[in-house]
Amino acid sequence: MNSFTYTGLPARVVFGVGTTAALPDEVGALGIKKALVLTTTHQKAEGEALAEILGNASAGVFSEAAMHTPVEVTERAMAAFKTAGADGIVSIGGGSTIGLGKAIALRNDAPQVVLPTSYAGSEMTPIIGQTEAGKKTTQRTLKVLPETVIYDVNFTLTLPPKMTVTSGMNAIAHAVEALYAQEANPVLSLMAEDGIAKMTSALARVQEAPADIDARSDALYGAWLCAVCLGSGGVALHHKLCHVLGGSFDLPHAETHTVILPHALAYNAPAIPRAMEALRRATESDKPAAALFQIAQSAGVPTSLEELGMPQDGIARAVDITLENPYFNPRALERDALVTLLENAWHGHEPAT
């Protein structure tokens, strides 16, 4: 076995069905006296329900969280935090809301309790992405890692089947890249393979029975494992492309991951033989990239950048931005090959190895 380094991240996890009941105790354990509850506009009702559970420990609800964590939204949230006399954060939602909580914590080091309602995985990472003037930038710092995560399977039962698939594919992407990222190691590889296997199996079952507790539990557990991979491991070409497409063209986060993942994996496949072995086991397919593409296709979710509103004439610009500040990748980034990758993704072609 080769030498490796594994860094475990300090986070408390409460997992199960009905675990939201533990929220007041978890907030109190962090010494939070007044928690500002964060949501998107669409999940304001869920945020208000949490504020009621918190009672006197609630500092109100801020419901303007948005995709890609726009800096201007964060500035409004900071003002609300100060005005309410808050000293902590409770975030309920997916990547948009969790990202906003992280952005606040980055600026004032406020403790965070997170209740995920999707499989995006941001809650388990010390990574924050923020968008300003049309560009999304990311950084890694423990200041933004939530202190406590409450996984309540009940919150995922009403996640629509199509949204379940795109959110699940977003999670799978974290684990796929952990298998061949620069920080890859045997511990994360075990988590990644199991996370991908749990999620791919659960996605098929959820399509048939969206309220199946066991399927939803497996999906959320798989998402947790995939998120740990993202938080403790690293990323490569897939995440770079998604950051570029999301930040520069305002494409929806989970759907962009869904479209790009099979193509980015196919691009790297020749350079990652051991990772491909693990992916064949996890997906139970000889062609993992095609298997991931077919999961999206069979669920009727977008499989092309064209469907997401990406202009075809933006492909060259996306490649330029990708090459300006590239992430580590096991295969060298070749301009013509990247253009072909994005052209295939734009048209929605099945990935070519």
Short mmCIF file of N, CA and C in Angstrom, two decimals, residues 9 119-127 145 151 170-172 174-175 188 191 195 220-233:
data_model
loop_
_atom_site.label_atom_id
_atom_site.label_comp_id
_atom_site.label_asym_id
_atom_site.label_seq_id
_atom_site.Cartn_x
_atom_site.Cartn_y
_atom_site.Cartn_z
N LEU A 9 -12.65 15.56 9.54
CA LEU A 9 -13.14 16.90 9.85
C LEU A 9 -14.03 16.88 11.09
N TYR A 119 -29.60 16.25 -1.16
CA TYR A 119 -28.41 15.40 -1.06
C TYR A 119 -27.14 16.11 -1.50
N ALA A 120 -27.20 17.45 -1.54
CA ALA A 120 -26.10 18.23 -2.11
C ALA A 120 -24.76 18.03 -1.38
N GLY A 121 -24.79 17.94 -0.05
CA GLY A 121 -23.58 17.58 0.69
C GLY A 121 -22.74 18.72 1.21
N SER A 122 -23.11 19.95 0.93
CA SER A 122 -22.29 21.09 1.37
C SER A 122 -22.10 21.12 2.88
N GLU A 123 -23.05 20.54 3.60
CA GLU A 123 -23.01 20.59 5.07
C GLU A 123 -21.81 19.88 5.68
N MET A 124 -21.16 19.00 4.94
CA MET A 124 -20.04 18.24 5.48
C MET A 124 -18.69 18.73 4.97
N THR A 125 -18.66 19.91 4.38
CA THR A 125 -17.41 20.38 3.78
C THR A 125 -16.96 21.73 4.32
N PRO A 126 -15.65 21.96 4.35
CA PRO A 126 -15.11 23.28 4.70
C PRO A 126 -14.89 24.12 3.45
N ILE A 127 -15.75 23.92 2.46
CA ILE A 127 -15.62 24.61 1.17
C ILE A 127 -16.76 25.58 0.98
N LEU A 145 -17.07 25.29 8.12
CA LEU A 145 -17.57 23.94 8.36
C LEU A 145 -18.63 23.97 9.45
N TYR A 151 -29.42 15.19 10.23
CA TYR A 151 -30.03 14.54 9.07
C TYR A 151 -31.36 13.92 9.51
N ASN A 170 -25.59 15.01 -7.98
CA ASN A 170 -24.67 15.99 -7.40
C ASN A 170 -23.83 15.32 -6.31
N ALA A 171 -24.50 14.54 -5.45
CA ALA A 171 -23.79 13.83 -4.38
C ALA A 171 -22.80 12.81 -4.95
N ILE A 172 -23.25 12.04 -5.92
CA ILE A 172 -22.40 11.01 -6.52
C ILE A 172 -21.13 11.64 -7.09
N HIS A 174 -19.38 14.04 -5.99
CA HIS A 174 -18.38 14.24 -4.94
C HIS A 174 -17.56 12.98 -4.72
N ALA A 175 -18.25 11.85 -4.67
CA ALA A 175 -17.55 10.58 -4.40
C ALA A 175 -16.76 10.10 -5.60
N LEU A 188 -11.05 7.18 2.11
CA LEU A 188 -12.07 7.87 1.33
C LEU A 188 -12.59 7.00 0.18
N MET A 191 -15.38 4.91 1.50
CA MET A 191 -16.59 5.72 1.66
C MET A 191 -17.20 6.05 0.30
N GLY A 195 -20.80 4.99 -0.84
CA GLY A 195 -21.74 6.09 -1.05
C GLY A 195 -22.36 6.04 -2.43
N LEU A 220 -30.03 9.22 1.79
CA LEU A 220 -29.46 10.25 2.66
C LEU A 220 -28.15 9.78 3.27
N TYR A 221 -28.08 8.51 3.63
CA TYR A 221 -26.82 7.95 4.16
C TYR A 221 -25.74 7.99 3.08
N GLY A 222 -26.11 7.60 1.86
CA GLY A 222 -25.16 7.66 0.76
C GLY A 222 -24.69 9.07 0.49
N ALA A 223 -25.63 10.02 0.58
CA ALA A 223 -25.27 11.43 0.37
C ALA A 223 -24.28 11.91 1.43
N TRP A 224 -24.49 11.47 2.67
CA TRP A 224 -23.56 11.82 3.75
C TRP A 224 -22.15 11.31 3.43
N LEU A 225 -22.05 10.02 3.04
CA LEU A 225 -20.74 9.47 2.71
C LEU A 225 -20.10 10.25 1.56
N CYS A 226 -20.89 10.55 0.55
CA CYS A 226 -20.36 11.30 -0.60
C CYS A 226 -19.89 12.68 -0.17
N ALA A 227 -20.62 13.31 0.76
CA ALA A 227 -20.25 14.64 1.23
C ALA A 227 -18.96 14.60 2.04
N VAL A 228 -18.79 13.55 2.85
CA VAL A 228 -17.53 13.39 3.60
C VAL A 228 -16.37 13.30 2.62
N CYS A 229 -16.59 12.61 1.51
CA CYS A 229 -15.54 12.49 0.49
C CYS A 229 -15.16 13.86 -0.06
N LEU A 230 -16.17 14.69 -0.29
CA LEU A 230 -15.89 16.03 -0.79
C LEU A 230 -15.16 16.86 0.24
N GLY A 231 -15.61 16.75 1.50
CA GLY A 231 -15.02 17.58 2.55
C GLY A 231 -13.60 17.19 2.91
N SER A 232 -13.32 15.88 2.94
CA SER A 232 -12.00 15.42 3.36
C SER A 232 -11.07 15.14 2.19
N GLY A 233 -11.63 15.05 1.00
CA GLY A 233 -10.82 14.74 -0.17
C GLY A 233 -10.60 15.96 -1.05
#
